[in-house]
PDB file of N, CA and C in Angstrom:
ATOM      1  N   MET A  15       0.749  -1.120  -0.148  1.00 42.00           N
ATOM      2  CA  MET A  15      -0.054   0.048  -0.079  1.00 42.00           C
ATOM      3  C   MET A  15       0.819   1.274  -0.058  1.00 42.00           C
ATOM      4  N   SER A  16       0.579   2.174  -0.843  1.00 44.00           N
ATOM      5  CA  SER A  16       1.458   3.440  -0.961  1.00 44.00           C
ATOM      6  C   SER A  16       0.265   4.589  -0.801  1.00 44.00           C
ATOM      7  N   GLU A  17       0.853   5.515  -0.252  1.00 46.00           N
ATOM      8  CA  GLU A  17      -0.076   6.819  -0.031  1.00 46.00           C
ATOM      9  C   GLU A  17       0.496   7.883  -0.958  1.00 46.00           C
ATOM     10  N   GLN A  18      -0.428   8.249  -1.851  1.00 45.00           N
ATOM     11  CA  GLN A  18      -0.119   9.281  -2.805  1.00 45.00           C
ATOM     12  C   GLN A  18      -0.945  10.419  -2.769  1.00 45.00           C
ATOM     13  N   THR A  19      -0.796  11.197  -1.834  1.00 44.00           N
ATOM     14  CA  THR A  19      -1.857  12.410  -1.555  1.00 44.00           C
ATOM     15  C   THR A  19      -2.166  13.209  -2.720  1.00 44.00           C
ATOM     16  N   ALA A  20      -1.198  13.745  -3.427  1.00 54.00           N
ATOM     17  CA  ALA A  20      -1.438  14.780  -4.447  1.00 54.00           C
ATOM     18  C   ALA A  20      -1.554  14.139  -5.892  1.00 54.00           C
ATOM     19  N   ALA A  21      -1.408  12.916  -5.908  1.00 85.00           N
ATOM     20  CA  ALA A  21      -1.539  12.195  -7.329  1.00 85.00           C
ATOM     21  C   ALA A  21      -3.106  12.062  -7.532  1.00 85.00           C
ATOM     22  N   LEU A  22      -3.807  11.890  -6.780  1.00 93.00           N
ATOM     23  CA  LEU A  22      -5.287  11.547  -7.173  1.00 93.00           C
ATOM     24  C   LEU A  22      -6.322  11.822  -6.062  1.00 93.00           C
ATOM     25  N   ALA A  23      -7.331  12.657  -6.365  1.00 96.00           N
ATOM     26  CA  ALA A  23      -8.146  13.200  -5.172  1.00 96.00           C
ATOM     27  C   ALA A  23      -9.649  12.462  -5.274  1.00 96.00           C
ATOM     28  N   LEU A  24     -10.116  12.359  -4.216  1.00 96.00           N
ATOM     29  CA  LEU A  24     -11.501  11.938  -4.071  1.00 96.00           C
ATOM     30  C   LEU A  24     -12.439  12.995  -3.528  1.00 96.00           C
ATOM     31  N   SER A  25     -13.303  13.615  -4.250  1.00 97.00           N
ATOM     32  CA  SER A  25     -13.927  14.777  -3.851  1.00 97.00           C
ATOM     33  C   SER A  25     -14.984  14.550  -2.574  1.00 97.00           C
ATOM     34  N   ASP A  26     -15.252  15.639  -1.920  1.00 97.00           N
ATOM     35  CA  ASP A  26     -16.233  15.310  -0.803  1.00 97.00           C
ATOM     36  C   ASP A  26     -17.378  14.841  -1.228  1.00 97.00           C
ATOM     37  N   LYS A  27     -17.976  15.019  -2.414  1.00 97.00           N
ATOM     38  CA  LYS A  27     -19.285  14.605  -2.761  1.00 97.00           C
ATOM     39  C   LYS A  27     -19.057  13.071  -3.023  1.00 97.00           C
ATOM     40  N   ALA A  28     -18.136  12.768  -3.570  1.00 97.00           N
ATOM     41  CA  ALA A  28     -17.730  11.288  -3.996  1.00 97.00           C
ATOM     42  C   ALA A  28     -17.656  10.365  -2.643  1.00 97.00           C
ATOM     43  N   ALA A  29     -16.837  11.081  -1.723  1.00 97.00           N
ATOM     44  CA  ALA A  29     -16.617  10.518  -0.422  1.00 97.00           C
ATOM     45  C   ALA A  29     -18.012  10.257   0.345  1.00 97.00           C
ATOM     46  N   GLU A  30     -18.845  11.242   0.391  1.00 97.00           N
ATOM     47  CA  GLU A  30     -20.100  11.145   1.068  1.00 97.00           C
ATOM     48  C   GLU A  30     -20.933  10.130   0.353  1.00 97.00           C
ATOM     49  N   LYS A  31     -20.853   9.883  -0.726  1.00 96.00           N
ATOM     50  CA  LYS A  31     -21.702   8.852  -1.545  1.00 96.00           C
ATOM     51  C   LYS A  31     -21.247   7.513  -1.179  1.00 96.00           C
ATOM     52  N   VAL A  32     -19.914   7.488  -1.086  1.00 97.00           N
ATOM     53  CA  VAL A  32     -19.204   6.070  -0.628  1.00 97.00           C
ATOM     54  C   VAL A  32     -19.596   5.691   0.845  1.00 97.00           C
ATOM     55  N   ARG A  33     -19.552   6.715   1.697  1.00 97.00           N
ATOM     56  CA  ARG A  33     -20.187   6.549   3.049  1.00 97.00           C
ATOM     57  C   ARG A  33     -21.780   5.942   2.992  1.00 97.00           C
ATOM     58  N   LYS A  34     -22.588   6.599   2.249  1.00 96.00           N
ATOM     59  CA  LYS A  34     -23.831   6.200   2.166  1.00 96.00           C
ATOM     60  C   LYS A  34     -23.883   4.663   1.647  1.00 96.00           C
ATOM     61  N   LEU A  35     -22.937   4.393   0.572  1.00 94.00           N
ATOM     62  CA  LEU A  35     -23.238   2.960  -0.115  1.00 94.00           C
ATOM     63  C   LEU A  35     -22.560   2.084   0.783  1.00 94.00           C
ATOM     64  N   ARG A  36     -21.704   2.341   1.605  1.00 95.00           N
ATOM     65  CA  ARG A  36     -21.086   1.459   2.882  1.00 95.00           C
ATOM     66  C   ARG A  36     -22.086   1.195   3.872  1.00 95.00           C
ATOM     67  N   GLU A  37     -22.837   2.078   4.167  1.00 95.00           N
ATOM     68  CA  GLU A  37     -23.846   1.899   5.237  1.00 95.00           C
ATOM     69  C   GLU A  37     -24.907   0.957   4.668  1.00 95.00           C
ATOM     70  N   GLY A  38     -25.320   1.118   3.447  1.00 95.00           N
ATOM     71  CA  GLY A  38     -26.206   0.329   2.868  1.00 95.00           C
ATOM     72  C   GLY A  38     -25.900  -1.036   2.698  1.00 95.00           C
ATOM     73  N   GLU A  39     -24.693  -1.203   2.462  1.00 94.00           N
ATOM     74  CA  GLU A  39     -24.089  -2.599   2.343  1.00 94.00           C
ATOM     75  C   GLU A  39     -23.671  -3.154   3.824  1.00 94.00           C
ATOM     76  N   ASN A  40     -23.770  -2.298   4.795  1.00 95.00           N
ATOM     77  CA  ASN A  40     -23.413  -2.695   6.313  1.00 95.00           C
ATOM     78  C   ASN A  40     -21.916  -3.185   6.411  1.00 95.00           C
ATOM     79  N   ASN A  41     -20.978  -2.560   5.666  1.00 94.00           N
ATOM     80  CA  ASN A  41     -19.646  -3.041   5.552  1.00 94.00           C
ATOM     81  C   ASN A  41     -18.828  -1.751   5.549  1.00 94.00           C
ATOM     82  N   PRO A  42     -18.305  -1.475   6.946  1.00 93.00           N
ATOM     83  CA  PRO A  42     -17.420  -0.134   6.828  1.00 93.00           C
ATOM     84  C   PRO A  42     -16.093  -0.402   6.211  1.00 93.00           C
ATOM     85  N   ALA A  43     -15.967  -1.530   5.870  1.00 93.00           N
ATOM     86  CA  ALA A  43     -14.345  -1.777   5.420  1.00 93.00           C
ATOM     87  C   ALA A  43     -14.309  -1.581   3.953  1.00 93.00           C
ATOM     88  N   LEU A  44     -15.518  -1.433   3.215  1.00 96.00           N
ATOM     89  CA  LEU A  44     -15.439  -1.211   1.758  1.00 96.00           C
ATOM     90  C   LEU A  44     -14.758  -0.029   1.355  1.00 96.00           C
ATOM     91  N   LYS A  45     -14.003  -0.076   0.290  1.00 97.00           N
ATOM     92  CA  LYS A  45     -13.108   1.026  -0.376  1.00 97.00           C
ATOM     93  C   LYS A  45     -13.832   1.116  -1.946  1.00 97.00           C
ATOM     94  N   LEU A  46     -13.585   2.430  -2.391  1.00 97.00           N
ATOM     95  CA  LEU A  46     -13.782   2.499  -3.723  1.00 97.00           C
ATOM     96  C   LEU A  46     -12.811   2.183  -4.535  1.00 97.00           C
ATOM     97  N   ARG A  47     -12.676   1.232  -5.558  1.00 97.00           N
ATOM     98  CA  ARG A  47     -11.667   0.880  -6.223  1.00 97.00           C
ATOM     99  C   ARG A  47     -11.967   1.466  -7.665  1.00 97.00           C
ATOM    100  N   VAL A  48     -11.055   2.334  -8.235  1.00 96.00           N
ATOM    101  CA  VAL A  48     -11.176   2.963  -9.479  1.00 96.00           C
ATOM    102  C   VAL A  48     -10.116   2.323 -10.529  1.00 96.00           C
ATOM    103  N   TYR A  49     -10.524   1.935 -11.744  1.00 95.00           N
ATOM    104  CA  TYR A  49      -9.632   1.238 -12.484  1.00 95.00           C
ATOM    105  C   TYR A  49     -10.025   1.607 -14.010  1.00 95.00           C
ATOM    106  N   ILE A  50      -9.118   1.386 -14.899  1.00 91.00           N
ATOM    107  CA  ILE A  50      -8.995   1.739 -16.337  1.00 91.00           C
ATOM    108  C   ILE A  50      -9.195   0.283 -16.956  1.00 91.00           C
ATOM    109  N   THR A  51     -10.007   0.226 -18.160  1.00 87.00           N
ATOM    110  CA  THR A  51      -9.996  -1.201 -18.960  1.00 87.00           C
ATOM    111  C   THR A  51      -9.981  -0.423 -20.351  1.00 87.00           C
ATOM    112  N   GLY A  52      -9.464  -1.256 -21.220  1.00 80.00           N
ATOM    113  CA  GLY A  52      -9.458  -1.063 -22.643  1.00 80.00           C
ATOM    114  C   GLY A  52     -10.900  -1.128 -23.211  1.00 80.00           C
ATOM    115  N   GLY A  53     -11.280  -0.407 -24.279  1.00 68.00           N
ATOM    116  CA  GLY A  53     -12.276  -0.304 -24.944  1.00 68.00           C
ATOM    117  C   GLY A  53     -13.096   0.831 -24.616  1.00 68.00           C
ATOM    118  N   GLY A  54     -14.411   0.673 -24.798  1.00 58.00           N
ATOM    119  CA  GLY A  54     -15.243   2.057 -24.914  1.00 58.00           C
ATOM    120  C   GLY A  54     -14.975   2.991 -26.153  1.00 58.00           C
ATOM    121  N   CYS A  55     -15.848   3.829 -26.474  1.00 59.00           N
ATOM    122  CA  CYS A  55     -15.749   4.540 -27.730  1.00 59.00           C
ATOM    123  C   CYS A  55     -14.608   5.276 -27.851  1.00 59.00           C
ATOM    124  N   ALA A  56     -13.886   5.739 -27.019  1.00 57.00           N
ATOM    125  CA  ALA A  56     -12.800   6.519 -26.850  1.00 57.00           C
ATOM    126  C   ALA A  56     -11.524   5.931 -26.782  1.00 57.00           C
ATOM    127  N   GLY A  57     -11.507   4.670 -26.473  1.00 72.00           N
ATOM    128  CA  GLY A  57     -10.160   3.910 -26.277  1.00 72.00           C
ATOM    129  C   GLY A  57     -10.037   3.342 -24.883  1.00 72.00           C
ATOM    130  N   PHE A  58     -10.298   3.895 -23.929  1.00 80.00           N
ATOM    131  CA  PHE A  58     -10.053   3.530 -22.476  1.00 80.00           C
ATOM    132  C   PHE A  58     -11.488   3.888 -21.752  1.00 80.00           C
ATOM    133  N   SER A  59     -11.864   2.886 -20.821  1.00 85.00           N
ATOM    134  CA  SER A  59     -13.029   3.201 -20.125  1.00 85.00           C
ATOM    135  C   SER A  59     -12.752   3.193 -18.692  1.00 85.00           C
ATOM    136  N   TYR A  60     -13.556   3.915 -17.805  1.00 87.00           N
ATOM    137  CA  TYR A  60     -13.305   4.023 -16.375  1.00 87.00           C
ATOM    138  C   TYR A  60     -14.146   3.022 -15.661  1.00 87.00           C
ATOM    139  N   GLY A  61     -13.785   2.501 -14.671  1.00 92.00           N
ATOM    140  CA  GLY A  61     -14.565   1.482 -13.976  1.00 92.00           C
ATOM    141  C   GLY A  61     -14.411   1.837 -12.452  1.00 92.00           C
ATOM    142  N   PHE A  62     -15.593   1.433 -11.802  1.00 94.00           N
ATOM    143  CA  PHE A  62     -15.780   1.740 -10.295  1.00 94.00           C
ATOM    144  C   PHE A  62     -16.455   0.530  -9.742  1.00 94.00           C
ATOM    145  N   THR A  63     -15.767  -0.078  -8.525  1.00 95.00           N
ATOM    146  CA  THR A  63     -16.240  -1.073  -7.831  1.00 95.00           C
ATOM    147  C   THR A  63     -15.938  -1.010  -6.210  1.00 95.00           C
ATOM    148  N   PHE A  64     -16.507  -1.843  -5.654  1.00 94.00           N
ATOM    149  CA  PHE A  64     -16.114  -1.686  -4.099  1.00 94.00           C
ATOM    150  C   PHE A  64     -15.240  -3.003  -3.569  1.00 94.00           C
ATOM    151  N   ASP A  65     -14.409  -2.744  -2.871  1.00 94.00           N
ATOM    152  CA  ASP A  65     -13.595  -3.895  -2.624  1.00 94.00           C
ATOM    153  C   ASP A  65     -13.188  -3.551  -1.137  1.00 94.00           C
ATOM    154  N   ASP A  66     -13.176  -4.700  -0.355  1.00 92.00           N
ATOM    155  CA  ASP A  66     -12.436  -4.783   0.930  1.00 92.00           C
ATOM    156  C   ASP A  66     -11.118  -5.249   1.236  1.00 92.00           C
ATOM    157  N   VAL A  67     -10.523  -5.522   0.099  1.00 91.00           N
ATOM    158  CA  VAL A  67      -9.217  -6.061   0.021  1.00 91.00           C
ATOM    159  C   VAL A  67      -8.189  -5.275  -0.712  1.00 91.00           C
ATOM    160  N   GLU A  68      -7.097  -4.740  -0.049  1.00 92.00           N
ATOM    161  CA  GLU A  68      -6.230  -4.158  -0.937  1.00 92.00           C
ATOM    162  C   GLU A  68      -5.257  -5.188  -1.636  1.00 92.00           C
ATOM    163  N   LYS A  69      -4.927  -4.975  -2.862  1.00 94.00           N
ATOM    164  CA  LYS A  69      -3.941  -5.795  -3.651  1.00 94.00           C
ATOM    165  C   LYS A  69      -2.568  -5.355  -3.630  1.00 94.00           C
ATOM    166  N   GLU A  70      -1.571  -6.246  -3.731  1.00 95.00           N
ATOM    167  CA  GLU A  70      -0.201  -5.693  -3.732  1.00 95.00           C
ATOM    168  C   GLU A  70       0.048  -4.806  -4.988  1.00 95.00           C
ATOM    169  N   GLY A  71       0.702  -3.613  -4.635  1.00 96.00           N
ATOM    170  CA  GLY A  71       0.897  -2.485  -5.655  1.00 96.00           C
ATOM    171  C   GLY A  71      -0.073  -1.547  -5.763  1.00 96.00           C
ATOM    172  N   ASP A  72      -1.382  -1.632  -4.993  1.00 96.00           N
ATOM    173  CA  ASP A  72      -2.367  -0.746  -5.032  1.00 96.00           C
ATOM    174  C   ASP A  72      -1.833   0.740  -4.522  1.00 96.00           C
ATOM    175  N   SER A  73      -2.414   1.665  -5.190  1.00 95.00           N
ATOM    176  CA  SER A  73      -2.069   3.020  -4.585  1.00 95.00           C
ATOM    177  C   SER A  73      -3.417   3.266  -3.556  1.00 95.00           C
ATOM    178  N   HIS A  74      -3.215   4.000  -2.610  1.00 94.00           N
ATOM    179  CA  HIS A  74      -4.222   4.257  -1.762  1.00 94.00           C
ATOM    180  C   HIS A  74      -4.464   5.781  -1.561  1.00 94.00           C
ATOM    181  N   PHE A  75      -5.514   6.165  -1.587  1.00 96.00           N
ATOM    182  CA  PHE A  75      -5.944   7.558  -1.338  1.00 96.00           C
ATOM    183  C   PHE A  75      -7.090   7.818  -0.264  1.00 96.00           C
ATOM    184  N   SER A  76      -7.298   8.843   0.462  1.00 95.00           N
ATOM    185  CA  SER A  76      -8.224   8.966   1.442  1.00 95.00           C
ATOM    186  C   SER A  76      -9.069  10.473   1.366  1.00 95.00           C
ATOM    187  N   ASN A  77     -10.261  10.499   1.743  1.00 96.00           N
ATOM    188  CA  ASN A  77     -10.906  11.707   2.219  1.00 96.00           C
ATOM    189  C   ASN A  77     -11.534  11.437   3.340  1.00 96.00           C
ATOM    190  N   GLY A  78     -11.006  11.744   4.412  1.00 96.00           N
ATOM    191  CA  GLY A  78     -11.583  11.603   5.681  1.00 96.00           C
ATOM    192  C   GLY A  78     -11.657  10.059   6.028  1.00 96.00           C
ATOM    193  N   ASP A  79     -12.579   9.383   6.502  1.00 96.00           N
ATOM    194  CA  ASP A  79     -12.646   7.871   6.640  1.00 96.00           C
ATOM    195  C   ASP A  79     -12.976   7.177   5.319  1.00 96.00           C
ATOM    196  N   VAL A  80     -12.816   7.677   4.216  1.00 97.00           N
ATOM    197  CA  VAL A  80     -13.261   6.948   2.878  1.00 97.00           C
ATOM    198  C   VAL A  80     -11.793   6.671   2.178  1.00 97.00           C
ATOM    199  N   GLU A  81     -11.742   5.468   1.787  1.00 96.00           N
ATOM    200  CA  GLU A  81     -10.429   5.064   1.128  1.00 96.00           C
ATOM    201  C   GLU A  81     -10.826   4.805  -0.395  1.00 96.00           C
ATOM    202  N   MET A  82      -9.877   4.999  -1.256  1.00 97.00           N
ATOM    203  CA  MET A  82      -9.897   4.950  -2.563  1.00 97.00           C
ATOM    204  C   MET A  82      -8.705   4.029  -3.082  1.00 97.00           C
ATOM    205  N   LEU A  83      -8.846   2.783  -3.864  1.00 97.00           N
ATOM    206  CA  LEU A  83      -7.781   2.228  -4.431  1.00 97.00           C
ATOM    207  C   LEU A  83      -7.543   2.261  -5.766  1.00 97.00           C
ATOM    208  N   VAL A  84      -6.320   2.251  -6.234  1.00 96.00           N
ATOM    209  CA  VAL A  84      -6.030   2.236  -7.815  1.00 96.00           C
ATOM    210  C   VAL A  84      -4.882   1.286  -7.848  1.00 96.00           C
ATOM    211  N   ASP A  85      -5.136   0.427  -9.033  1.00 96.00           N
ATOM    212  CA  ASP A  85      -4.005  -0.545  -9.208  1.00 96.00           C
ATOM    213  C   ASP A  85      -2.836   0.043  -9.951  1.00 96.00           C
ATOM    214  N   PRO A  86      -1.726  -0.345 -10.128  1.00 95.00           N
ATOM    215  CA  PRO A  86      -0.619   0.266 -10.824  1.00 95.00           C
ATOM    216  C   PRO A  86      -0.903   0.639 -12.383  1.00 95.00           C
ATOM    217  N   MET A  87      -1.473  -0.402 -13.101  1.00 93.00           N
ATOM    218  CA  MET A  87      -1.647  -0.059 -14.417  1.00 93.00           C
ATOM    219  C   MET A  87      -2.585   1.024 -14.564  1.00 93.00           C
ATOM    220  N   SER A  88      -3.651   1.251 -13.844  1.00 93.00           N
ATOM    221  CA  SER A  88      -4.689   2.127 -14.007  1.00 93.00           C
ATOM    222  C   SER A  88      -4.006   3.534 -13.500  1.00 93.00           C
ATOM    223  N   PHE A  89      -3.306   3.410 -12.484  1.00 94.00           N
ATOM    224  CA  PHE A  89      -2.761   4.742 -11.829  1.00 94.00           C
ATOM    225  C   PHE A  89      -1.908   5.560 -12.960  1.00 94.00           C
ATOM    226  N   GLN A  90      -1.368   4.913 -13.742  1.00 90.00           N
ATOM    227  CA  GLN A  90      -0.395   5.798 -14.649  1.00 90.00           C
ATOM    228  C   GLN A  90      -1.461   6.748 -15.630  1.00 90.00           C
ATOM    229  N   TYR A  91      -2.762   6.163 -15.940  1.00 88.00           N
ATOM    230  CA  TYR A  91      -3.568   7.181 -16.637  1.00 88.00           C
ATOM    231  C   TYR A  91      -4.328   8.042 -15.799  1.00 88.00           C
ATOM    232  N   LEU A  92      -4.163   7.903 -14.474  1.00 93.00           N
ATOM    233  CA  LEU A  92      -5.229   8.708 -13.627  1.00 93.00           C
ATOM    234  C   LEU A  92      -4.370   9.663 -12.789  1.00 93.00           C
ATOM    235  N   VAL A  93      -3.161   9.703 -13.020  1.00 92.00           N
ATOM    236  CA  VAL A  93      -2.261  10.731 -12.006  1.00 92.00           C
ATOM    237  C   VAL A  93      -3.072  12.225 -12.294  1.00 92.00           C
ATOM    238  N   GLY A  94      -3.171  12.926 -11.265  1.00 94.00           N
ATOM    239  CA  GLY A  94      -3.654  14.146 -11.271  1.00 94.00           C
ATOM    240  C   GLY A  94      -5.088  14.423 -11.404  1.00 94.00           C
ATOM    241  N   SER A  95      -5.854  13.091 -11.451  1.00 94.00           N
ATOM    242  CA  SER A  95      -7.283  13.102 -11.746  1.00 94.00           C
ATOM    243  C   SER A  95      -8.026  13.306 -10.442  1.00 94.00           C
ATOM    244  N   GLU A  96      -9.285  13.754 -10.399  1.00 95.00           N
ATOM    245  CA  GLU A  96     -10.164  13.943  -9.385  1.00 95.00           C
ATOM    246  C   GLU A  96     -11.506  12.921  -9.523  1.00 95.00           C
ATOM    247  N   VAL A  97     -11.830  12.068  -8.672  1.00 96.00           N
ATOM    248  CA  VAL A  97     -13.002  11.400  -8.773  1.00 96.00           C
ATOM    249  C   VAL A  97     -13.976  12.225  -7.903  1.00 96.00           C
ATOM    250  N   ASP A  98     -15.224  12.227  -8.754  1.00 95.00           N
ATOM    251  CA  ASP A  98     -16.196  13.148  -8.119  1.00 95.00           C
ATOM    252  C   ASP A  98     -17.472  12.191  -8.380  1.00 95.00           C
ATOM    253  N   TYR A  99     -18.660  12.832  -7.685  1.00 95.00           N
ATOM    254  CA  TYR A  99     -19.937  12.182  -7.810  1.00 95.00           C
ATOM    255  C   TYR A  99     -20.926  13.280  -8.166  1.00 95.00           C
ATOM    256  N   VAL A 100     -21.514  12.944  -9.275  1.00 92.00           N
ATOM    257  CA  VAL A 100     -22.528  13.969  -9.957  1.00 92.00           C
ATOM    258  C   VAL A 100     -23.934  13.432  -9.959  1.00 92.00           C
ATOM    259  N   GLU A 101     -24.777  14.386  -9.741  1.00 90.00           N
ATOM    260  CA  GLU A 101     -26.339  14.032  -9.880  1.00 90.00           C
ATOM    261  C   GLU A 101     -26.998  15.090 -10.917  1.00 90.00           C
ATOM    262  N   GLY A 102     -27.492  14.535 -11.803  1.00 82.00           N
ATOM    263  CA  GLY A 102     -28.088  15.246 -13.039  1.00 82.00           C
ATOM    264  C   GLY A 102     -29.383  14.797 -13.702  1.00 82.00           C
ATOM    265  N   LEU A 103     -29.627  15.318 -14.649  1.00 81.00           N
ATOM    266  CA  LEU A 103     -30.918  14.836 -15.452  1.00 81.00           C
ATOM    267  C   LEU A 103     -30.741  13.358 -16.003  1.00 81.00           C
ATOM    268  N   ASN A 104     -29.433  13.112 -16.454  1.00 76.00           N
ATOM    269  CA  ASN A 104     -29.151  11.680 -16.907  1.00 76.00           C
ATOM    270  C   ASN A 104     -28.998  10.608 -15.852  1.00 76.00           C
ATOM    271  N   GLY A 105     -29.216  11.050 -14.643  1.00 82.00           N
ATOM    272  CA  GLY A 105     -28.984  10.215 -13.470  1.00 82.00           C
ATOM    273  C   GLY A 105     -27.725  10.418 -12.556  1.00 82.00           C
ATOM    274  N   SER A 106     -27.278   9.722 -11.720  1.00 89.00           N
ATOM    275  CA  SER A 106     -26.272   9.866 -10.732  1.00 89.00           C
ATOM    276  C   SER A 106     -25.059   9.041 -11.006  1.00 89.00           C
ATOM    277  N   GLN A 107     -23.783   9.516 -10.949  1.00 89.00           N
ATOM    278  CA  GLN A 107     -22.611   8.536 -11.024  1.00 89.00           C
ATOM    279  C   GLN A 107     -21.486   9.210 -10.605  1.00 89.00           C
ATOM    280  N   PHE A 108     -20.444   8.241 -10.477  1.00 92.00           N
ATOM    281  CA  PHE A 108     -19.137   8.729 -10.294  1.00 92.00           C
ATOM    282  C   PHE A 108     -18.447   9.104 -11.478  1.00 92.00           C
ATOM    283  N   VAL A 109     -17.694  10.164 -11.546  1.00 89.00           N
ATOM    284  CA  VAL A 109     -17.107  10.710 -12.713  1.00 89.00           C
ATOM    285  C   VAL A 109     -15.507  11.162 -12.349  1.00 89.00           C
ATOM    286  N   ILE A 110     -14.827  10.848 -13.530  1.00 91.00           N
ATOM    287  CA  ILE A 110     -13.262  11.241 -13.261  1.00 91.00           C
ATOM    288  C   ILE A 110     -13.104  12.497 -14.078  1.00 91.00           C
ATOM    289  N   HIS A 111     -12.486  13.522 -13.443  1.00 90.00           N
ATOM    290  CA  HIS A 111     -11.962  14.681 -14.058  1.00 90.00           C
ATOM    291  C   HIS A 111     -10.442  14.430 -14.405  1.00 90.00           C
ATOM    292  N   ASN A 112     -10.180  14.115 -15.446  1.00 88.00           N
ATOM    293  CA  ASN A 112      -8.853  13.570 -15.819  1.00 88.00           C
ATOM    294  C   ASN A 112      -7.985  14.409 -16.877  1.00 88.00           C
ATOM    295  N   PRO A 113      -7.097  15.185 -16.260  1.00 87.00           N
ATOM    296  CA  PRO A 113      -6.259  16.134 -17.023  1.00 87.00           C
ATOM    297  C   PRO A 113      -5.430  15.465 -18.142  1.00 87.00           C
ATOM    298  N   ASN A 114      -5.253  14.077 -18.112  1.00 79.00           N
ATOM    299  CA  ASN A 114      -4.414  13.445 -18.916  1.00 79.00           C
ATOM    300  C   ASN A 114      -5.116  13.029 -20.245  1.00 79.00           C
ATOM    301  N   ALA A 115      -6.505  13.124 -20.293  1.00 74.00           N
ATOM    302  CA  ALA A 115      -7.419  12.757 -21.243  1.00 74.00           C
ATOM    303  C   ALA A 115      -7.451  13.722 -22.327  1.00 74.00           C
ATOM    304  N   GLN A 116      -7.080  13.262 -23.689  1.00 65.00           N
ATOM    305  CA  GLN A 116      -6.874  14.093 -24.680  1.00 65.00           C
ATOM    306  C   GLN A 116      -8.298  14.442 -25.319  1.00 65.00           C
ATOM    307  N   SER A 117      -9.060  13.322 -25.200  1.00 52.00           N
ATOM    308  CA  SER A 117     -10.448  13.335 -25.836  1.00 52.00           C
ATOM    309  C   SER A 117     -11.423  12.343 -24.998  1.00 52.00           C
ATOM    310  N   THR A 118     -12.757  12.759 -24.998  1.00 55.00           N
ATOM    311  CA  THR A 118     -13.492  11.786 -24.022  1.00 55.00           C
ATOM    312  C   THR A 118     -14.787  11.820 -24.938  1.00 55.00           C
ATOM    313  N   CYS A 119     -15.567  10.723 -24.705  1.00 48.00           N
ATOM    314  CA  CYS A 119     -16.810  10.469 -25.281  1.00 48.00           C
ATOM    315  C   CYS A 119     -17.831  11.359 -24.647  1.00 48.00           C
ATOM    316  N   GLY A 120     -19.057  11.364 -25.406  1.00 48.00           N
ATOM    317  CA  GLY A 120     -20.064  12.214 -24.971  1.00 48.00           C
ATOM    318  C   GLY A 120     -20.699  11.873 -23.488  1.00 48.00           C
ATOM    319  N   CYS A 121     -20.552  10.486 -23.123  1.00 46.00           N
ATOM    320  CA  CYS A 121     -21.035  10.285 -21.838  1.00 46.00           C
ATOM    321  C   CYS A 121     -20.080  10.377 -20.736  1.00 46.00           C
ATOM    322  N   GLY A 122     -18.679  10.576 -21.103  1.00 47.00           N
ATOM    323  CA  GLY A 122     -17.781  10.746 -19.958  1.00 47.00           C
ATOM    324  C   GLY A 122     -17.203   9.620 -19.387  1.00 47.00           C
ATOM    325  N   SER A 123     -17.629   8.560 -19.900  1.00 48.00           N
ATOM    326  CA  SER A 123     -17.217   7.292 -19.245  1.00 48.00           C
ATOM    327  C   SER A 123     -15.906   6.610 -19.942  1.00 48.00           C
ATOM    328  N   SER A 124     -15.606   7.226 -21.221  1.00 45.00           N
ATOM    329  CA  SER A 124     -14.357   6.635 -21.710  1.00 45.00           C
ATOM    330  C   SER A 124     -13.625   7.948 -22.352  1.00 45.00           C
ATOM    331  N   PHE A 125     -12.238   7.538 -22.552  1.00 44.00           N
ATOM    332  CA  PHE A 125     -11.418   8.622 -23.057  1.00 44.00           C
ATOM    333  C   PHE A 125     -10.175   7.744 -23.733  1.00 44.00           C
ATOM    334  N   SER A 126      -9.412   9.016 -24.353  1.00 46.00           N
ATOM    335  CA  SER A 126      -8.165   8.541 -24.942  1.00 46.00           C
ATOM    336  C   SER A 126      -6.990   9.423 -24.416  1.00 46.00           C
ATOM    337  N   ILE A 127      -5.938   8.951 -24.698  1.00 49.00           N
ATOM    338  CA  ILE A 127      -4.504   9.543 -24.259  1.00 49.00           C
ATOM    339  C   ILE A 127      -3.708   9.992 -25.334  1.00 49.00           C
TER     340      ILE A 127
END
């Protein structure tokens, strides 16, 4: 586990949503895992899941009592990003504000470097 405080941020809104989801699952050990996969209309896609186990090589970020994990492969594409939670007319979702993305798709869930 490594702590990279300036490399990736979890917004207050995203942290609050994770707290509510943890309460709903009755599992305070759950952490938000953020990852990148190949595919999507712009080349790479963002993924979000919950995990209560840190894997070897994971980077670890916190906002208060909420923890976020990123695997080494994904981390290189996410340096400098902020994970946020937005609610709008199209629904509610976690989003990533990624300064490394050269282009994104219309829905914001995929990008290219």
